[in-house]
Every structure is written in C-alpha cells, then in structure tokens.
Coordinates of C-alpha atoms in Angstrom, one line a residue:
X1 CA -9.1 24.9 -0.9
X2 CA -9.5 21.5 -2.6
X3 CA -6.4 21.8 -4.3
X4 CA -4.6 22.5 -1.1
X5 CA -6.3 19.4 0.1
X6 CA -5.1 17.4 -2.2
X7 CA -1.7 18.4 -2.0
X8 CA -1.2 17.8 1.1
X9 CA -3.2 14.8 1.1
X10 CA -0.9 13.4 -1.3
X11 CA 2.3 14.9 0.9
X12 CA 1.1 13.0 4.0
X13 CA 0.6 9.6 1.7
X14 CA 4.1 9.5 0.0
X15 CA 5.4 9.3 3.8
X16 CA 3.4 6.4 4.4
X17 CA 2.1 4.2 1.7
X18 CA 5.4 3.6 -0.2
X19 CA 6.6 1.7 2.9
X20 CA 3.3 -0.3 2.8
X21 CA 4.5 -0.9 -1.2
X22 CA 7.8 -2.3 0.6
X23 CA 5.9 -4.3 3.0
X24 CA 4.0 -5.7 0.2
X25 CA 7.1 -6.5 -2.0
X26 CA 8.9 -7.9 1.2
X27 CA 5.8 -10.5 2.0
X28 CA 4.9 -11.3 -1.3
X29 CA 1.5 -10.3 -1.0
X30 CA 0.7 -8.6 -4.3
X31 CA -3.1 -10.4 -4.4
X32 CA -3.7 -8.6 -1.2
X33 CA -4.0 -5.1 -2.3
X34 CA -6.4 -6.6 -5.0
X35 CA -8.4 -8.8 -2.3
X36 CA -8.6 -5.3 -0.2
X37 CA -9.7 -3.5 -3.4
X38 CA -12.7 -5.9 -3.4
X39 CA -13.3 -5.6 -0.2
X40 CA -13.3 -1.6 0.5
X41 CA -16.3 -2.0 -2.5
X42 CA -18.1 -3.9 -0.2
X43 CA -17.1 -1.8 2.9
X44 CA -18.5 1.4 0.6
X45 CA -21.7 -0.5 -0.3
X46 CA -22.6 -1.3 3.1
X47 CA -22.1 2.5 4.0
X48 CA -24.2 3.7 1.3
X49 CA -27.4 1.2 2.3
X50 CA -26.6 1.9 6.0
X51 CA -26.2 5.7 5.8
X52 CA -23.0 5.5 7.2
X53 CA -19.7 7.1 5.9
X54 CA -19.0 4.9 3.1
X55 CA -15.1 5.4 3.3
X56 CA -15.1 4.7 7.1
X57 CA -17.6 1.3 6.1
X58 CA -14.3 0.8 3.6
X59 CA -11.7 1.2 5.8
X60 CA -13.0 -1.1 8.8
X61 CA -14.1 -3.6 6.1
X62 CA -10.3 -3.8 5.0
X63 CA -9.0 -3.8 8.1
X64 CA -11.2 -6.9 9.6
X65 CA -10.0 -8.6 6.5
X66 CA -6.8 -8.0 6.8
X67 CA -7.1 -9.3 10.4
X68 CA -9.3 -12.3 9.1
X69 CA -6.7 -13.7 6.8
X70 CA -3.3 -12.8 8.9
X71 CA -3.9 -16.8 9.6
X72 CA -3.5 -18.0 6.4
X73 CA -0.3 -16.2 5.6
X74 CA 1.9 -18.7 7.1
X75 CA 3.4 -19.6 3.1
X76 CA 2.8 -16.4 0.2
X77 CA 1.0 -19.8 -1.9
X78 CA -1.7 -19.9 1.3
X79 CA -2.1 -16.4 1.1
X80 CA -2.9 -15.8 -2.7
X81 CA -5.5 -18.7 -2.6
X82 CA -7.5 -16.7 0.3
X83 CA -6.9 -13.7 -1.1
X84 CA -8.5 -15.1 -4.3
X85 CA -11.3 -16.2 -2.5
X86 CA -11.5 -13.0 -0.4
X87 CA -11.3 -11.3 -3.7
X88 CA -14.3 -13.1 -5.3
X89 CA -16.9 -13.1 -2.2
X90 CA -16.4 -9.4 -1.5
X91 CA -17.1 -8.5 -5.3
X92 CA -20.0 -11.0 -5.0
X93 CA -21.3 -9.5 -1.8
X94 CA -21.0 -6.1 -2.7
X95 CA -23.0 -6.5 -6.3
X96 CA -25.7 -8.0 -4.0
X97 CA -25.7 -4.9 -1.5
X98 CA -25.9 -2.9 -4.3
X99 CA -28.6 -4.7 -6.3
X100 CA -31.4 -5.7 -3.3
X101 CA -30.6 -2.2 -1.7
X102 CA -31.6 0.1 -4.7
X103 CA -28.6 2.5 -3.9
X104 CA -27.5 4.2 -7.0
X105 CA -24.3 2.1 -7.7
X106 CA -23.0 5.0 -9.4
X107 CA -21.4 6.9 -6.1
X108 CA -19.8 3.7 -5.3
X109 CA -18.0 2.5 -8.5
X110 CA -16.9 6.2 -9.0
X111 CA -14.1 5.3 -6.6
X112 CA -12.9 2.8 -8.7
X113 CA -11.3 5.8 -10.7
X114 CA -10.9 8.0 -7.9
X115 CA -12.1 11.7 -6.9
X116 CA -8.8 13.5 -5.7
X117 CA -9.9 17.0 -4.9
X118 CA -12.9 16.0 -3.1
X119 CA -10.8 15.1 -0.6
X120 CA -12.0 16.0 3.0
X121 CA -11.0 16.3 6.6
X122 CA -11.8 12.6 7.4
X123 CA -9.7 11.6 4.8
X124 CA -6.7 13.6 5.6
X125 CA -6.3 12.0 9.3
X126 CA -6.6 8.7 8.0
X127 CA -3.5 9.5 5.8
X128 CA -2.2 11.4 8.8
X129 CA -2.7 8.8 11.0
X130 CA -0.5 6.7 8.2
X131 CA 2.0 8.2 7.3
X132 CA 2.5 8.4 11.5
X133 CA 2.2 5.1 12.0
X134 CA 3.6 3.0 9.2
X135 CA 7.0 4.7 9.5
X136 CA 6.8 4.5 13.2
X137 CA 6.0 0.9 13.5
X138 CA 9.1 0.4 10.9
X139 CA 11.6 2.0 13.0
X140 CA 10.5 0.8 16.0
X141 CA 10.8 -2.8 15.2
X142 CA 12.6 -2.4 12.1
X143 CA 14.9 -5.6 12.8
X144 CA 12.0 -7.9 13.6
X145 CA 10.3 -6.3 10.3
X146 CA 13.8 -7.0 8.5
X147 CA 13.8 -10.4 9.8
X148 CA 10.5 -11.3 8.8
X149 CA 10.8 -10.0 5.2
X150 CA 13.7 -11.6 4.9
X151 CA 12.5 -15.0 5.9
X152 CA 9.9 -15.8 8.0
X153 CA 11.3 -19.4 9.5
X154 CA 14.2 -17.6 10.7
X155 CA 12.4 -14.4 12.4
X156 CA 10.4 -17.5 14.1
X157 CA 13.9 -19.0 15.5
X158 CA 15.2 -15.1 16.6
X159 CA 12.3 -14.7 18.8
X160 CA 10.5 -12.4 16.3
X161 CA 6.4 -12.5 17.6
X162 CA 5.6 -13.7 13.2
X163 CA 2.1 -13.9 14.1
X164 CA 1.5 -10.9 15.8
X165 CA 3.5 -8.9 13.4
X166 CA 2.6 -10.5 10.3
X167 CA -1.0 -9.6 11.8
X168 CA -0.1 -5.7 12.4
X169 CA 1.4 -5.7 9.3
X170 CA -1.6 -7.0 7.3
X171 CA -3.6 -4.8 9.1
X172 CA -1.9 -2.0 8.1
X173 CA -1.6 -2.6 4.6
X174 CA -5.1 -3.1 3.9
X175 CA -6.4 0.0 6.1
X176 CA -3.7 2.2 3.5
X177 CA -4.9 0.6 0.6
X178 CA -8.5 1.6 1.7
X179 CA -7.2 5.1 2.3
X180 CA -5.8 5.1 -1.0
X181 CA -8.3 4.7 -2.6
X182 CA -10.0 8.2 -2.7
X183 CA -6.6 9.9 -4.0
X184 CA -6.3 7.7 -7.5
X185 CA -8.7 5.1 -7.4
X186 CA -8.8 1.7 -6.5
X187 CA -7.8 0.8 -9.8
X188 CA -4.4 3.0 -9.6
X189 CA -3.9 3.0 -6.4
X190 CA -0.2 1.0 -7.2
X191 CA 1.2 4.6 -8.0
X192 CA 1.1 5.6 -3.9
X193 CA 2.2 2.1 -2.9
X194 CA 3.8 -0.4 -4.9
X195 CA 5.8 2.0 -8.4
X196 CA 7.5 4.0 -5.3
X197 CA 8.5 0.7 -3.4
X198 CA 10.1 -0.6 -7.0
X199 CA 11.9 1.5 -7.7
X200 CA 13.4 2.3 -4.9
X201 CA 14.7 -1.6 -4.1
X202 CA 16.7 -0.5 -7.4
X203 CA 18.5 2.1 -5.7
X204 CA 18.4 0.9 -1.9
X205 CA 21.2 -1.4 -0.6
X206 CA 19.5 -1.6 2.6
X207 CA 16.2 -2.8 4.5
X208 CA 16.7 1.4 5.7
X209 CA 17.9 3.1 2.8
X210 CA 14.8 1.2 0.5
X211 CA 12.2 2.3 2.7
X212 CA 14.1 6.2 2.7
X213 CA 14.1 5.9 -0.8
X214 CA 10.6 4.6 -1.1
X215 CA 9.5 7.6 0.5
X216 CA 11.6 10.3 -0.8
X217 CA 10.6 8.7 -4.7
X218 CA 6.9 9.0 -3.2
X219 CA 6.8 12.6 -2.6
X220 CA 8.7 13.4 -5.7
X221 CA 5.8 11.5 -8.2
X222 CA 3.1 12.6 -6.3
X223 CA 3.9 16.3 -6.2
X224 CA 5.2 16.3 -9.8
X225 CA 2.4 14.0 -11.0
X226 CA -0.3 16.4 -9.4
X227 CA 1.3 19.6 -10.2
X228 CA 1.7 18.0 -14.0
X229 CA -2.0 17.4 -13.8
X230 CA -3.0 20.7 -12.9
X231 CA -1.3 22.2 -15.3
X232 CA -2.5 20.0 -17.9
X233 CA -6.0 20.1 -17.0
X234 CA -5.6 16.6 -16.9
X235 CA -7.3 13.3 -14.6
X236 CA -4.5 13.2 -11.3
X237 CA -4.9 9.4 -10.5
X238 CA -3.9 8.2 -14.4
X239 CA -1.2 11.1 -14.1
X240 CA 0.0 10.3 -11.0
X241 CA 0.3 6.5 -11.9
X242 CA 2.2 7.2 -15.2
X243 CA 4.9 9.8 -13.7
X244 CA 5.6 6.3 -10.8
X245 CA 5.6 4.4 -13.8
X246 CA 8.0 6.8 -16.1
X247 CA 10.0 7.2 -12.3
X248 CA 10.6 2.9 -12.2
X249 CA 11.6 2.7 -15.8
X250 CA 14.1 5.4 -15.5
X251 CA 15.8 4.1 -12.0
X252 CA 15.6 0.5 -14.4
X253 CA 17.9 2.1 -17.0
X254 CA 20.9 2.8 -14.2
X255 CA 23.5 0.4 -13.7
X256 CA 23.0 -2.2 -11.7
X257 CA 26.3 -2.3 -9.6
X258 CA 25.4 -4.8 -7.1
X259 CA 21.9 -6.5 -5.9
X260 CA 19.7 -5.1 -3.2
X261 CA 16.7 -6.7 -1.9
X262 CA 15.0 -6.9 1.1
X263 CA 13.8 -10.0 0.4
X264 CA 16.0 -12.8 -0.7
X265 CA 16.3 -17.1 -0.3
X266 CA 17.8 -17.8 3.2
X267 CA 21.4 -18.0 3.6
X268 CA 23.9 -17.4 6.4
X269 CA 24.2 -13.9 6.0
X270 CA 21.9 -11.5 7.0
X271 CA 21.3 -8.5 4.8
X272 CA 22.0 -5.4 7.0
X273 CA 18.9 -3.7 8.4
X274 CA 20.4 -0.3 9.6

C-alpha cells in the first residue's frame, strides 16, 4: 500500500509541479523555492510544539509567505533581497521553536531528505488539489500568465490584473513547494519542479507546448526514477533528482534549431501563447 501511495503520489505531482518549475523560471524567482524551504521548517516546527499536523503547519506557513512577499515582487532584484531575508528569519525562527520547545528536532529535519512511502491521504489531496489547480489556473488565463512571464510592464499596459496574479501565482508556488516536500525532500525538491521545467524550455517553442512538455518530462522521471529506486533498493528523492538531472543533460545535447523561451527582453513581438 505505501508503494502504491507513492506512485501515484508522484503521478498526481508531475501534472502539477513542473508547471510551478515554469512559473518559477518565467518570474525569475529561483530564491523563492529556497525562502519557502525555510519557511515550511518553521511551518513544521510550529506543528510539532502545537500538536498540530506539522505538514498542514508547513503548508499555511508557505502560503502566508508567499502572500506576504507578492508586494515586493514588483522587479526579480526586490524579490531575491526578501526572499533572503525571508530565508534567514524563518531558519532563525524555527531553530528557536525547536530549541525553547524541547521537541525532538529529529522528526522535523528528517524532511529535509524526504520520507516518500510514508506518504498519506492528507498528502495526496494536497497534490491532488495541485495538480488540479495549477494546470487549471494556466489554461484559464494562460495569455495573462504569458503576458506576465514575458514582461511584466507590458501585461500592466494589456489590462493584465499583475498584482493579483503575481499574488495567485506566488501563492501557489510556495503551497507546491511545501507539498513537495514530503516526496524528495526539501533539499531535492528541484527534481518535481524546476529539472522538468528546464528541460522542457529546450524542447518547447511555445508558452503551451513548454508547460506540455514540462509535464509529460515530469511523469516520465518520476515514474522511471521511482521504479529505478525500487528496484535498486535505493533512496527515491536522490534517485529521482539524478534521473531529472540525467533527463536535462540529455534534451541539452539535441540540436538547438531555434530559441524558445517563455521569458525573453521585451520587443515588439509577442511570443505565441497557444
């Protein structure tokens, strides 16, 4: 039964964290998956002084923050200096929890590597609920989302609602990256967003066909990566992170034919978002 857990677990997150990896790539927000790494650390120290469910602690912890510094991310150079803040306090904060409270430490920092087949229900309609609503929010407003990755001055001048978007969008990111973290770890937890989203701008010549990509190159690693794992006897997260990365080096080595990115210096031309 944990196995199956964890399979599908991984299924319903290659649907919807490699298009967070695009969003992330798109916004040049790299710190913030680092920031939000912090932070669910906190979130699960809280929940282990409180009593509460430590990953639920985690994940409104990210998502407030995410909230809190949607603000600041008027220029990427705002957002990486609170981000490094962010970063730095929620470390800070959590030690203290940790120390004053007398919790054993031990249940909390074990998530830093991850714990894949203890995987439960809770977890499973978080990534659920993701890999619903990530896609879903991308279709639906999948020009004002190309717009905005592509350059935010000029989503402001087509009407696009920046703020509330960019908001939504931060948002989401850092509840996935909390919901991440119990599958490889917050430490590897670039294998479910970020590898998939890489390599697929390599093969995508379209805002559509990266984020398709990005998903069908997520299911591929994290099925392979697991199944290799099993078979191996081996740790998932470090497996799964090595098959992403062996995934971007190989899509590296074809041809590039002509350039595709979602996210490029303004110009008169639009890059196609269909």
């Amino acid at each position: 039964m944990p196995v199956q857990r964890a399979a599908l677990a991984l299924l319903l997150a290659a649907v919807g964290l490699p298009v967070i990896g695009v969003i992330i790539v798109g916004l040049d927000i790299m710190p913030v998956r680092f920031a939000m790494m912090h932070v669910a650390l906190l979130g699960i120290a809280v929940g282990l002084l409180t009593g509460l469910d430590p990953m639920l602690c985690a994940l409104v912890a990210c998502a407030l923050a995410g909230a809190g510094v949607a603000p600041l991310a008027r220029t990427p150079d705002g957002l990486s200096g609170a981000m490094g803040l962010l970063m730095s306090l929620a470390i800070a904060a959590a030690l203290l929890v940790l120390a004053v409270s007398g919790v054993n430490a031990s249940g909390a920092f074990a998530l830093l590597w991850g714990s894949i087949l203890s995987v439960g229900t809770a977890d499973l309609v978080v990534l659920g609920a993701l890999a619903v609503v990530v896609p879903g929010l991308f279709w639906w407003r999948r020009r004002d989302i190309g717009l905005l990755l592509y350059d935010r001055e000029l989503a402001q001048c087509s009407g696009v609602p920046v703020r509330a978007l960019t908001l939504a969008l931060l948002v989401l990111v850092a509840v996935a990256v909390a919901g991440a973290i119990k599958l490889t770890g917050a430490l590897l937890v670039d294998a479910l967003t970020l590898l998939p989203a890489l390599a697929a701008r390599r093969l995508g010549t379209s805002l559509r066909s990266i984020v398709l990509w990005a998903i069908g190159i997520g299911v591929l690693v994290n099925l392979t990566g697991f199944l290799l794992a099993l078979s191996l006897d081996w740790p998932p997260g470090p497996v799964l992170v090595l098959t992403a990365g062996a995934v971007v080096l190989a899509v590296h080595l074809i041809p590039e034919r002509r350039l595709s990115s979602w996210r490029a210096p303004a110009s008169p031309a639009l890059p196609s978002s269909h």
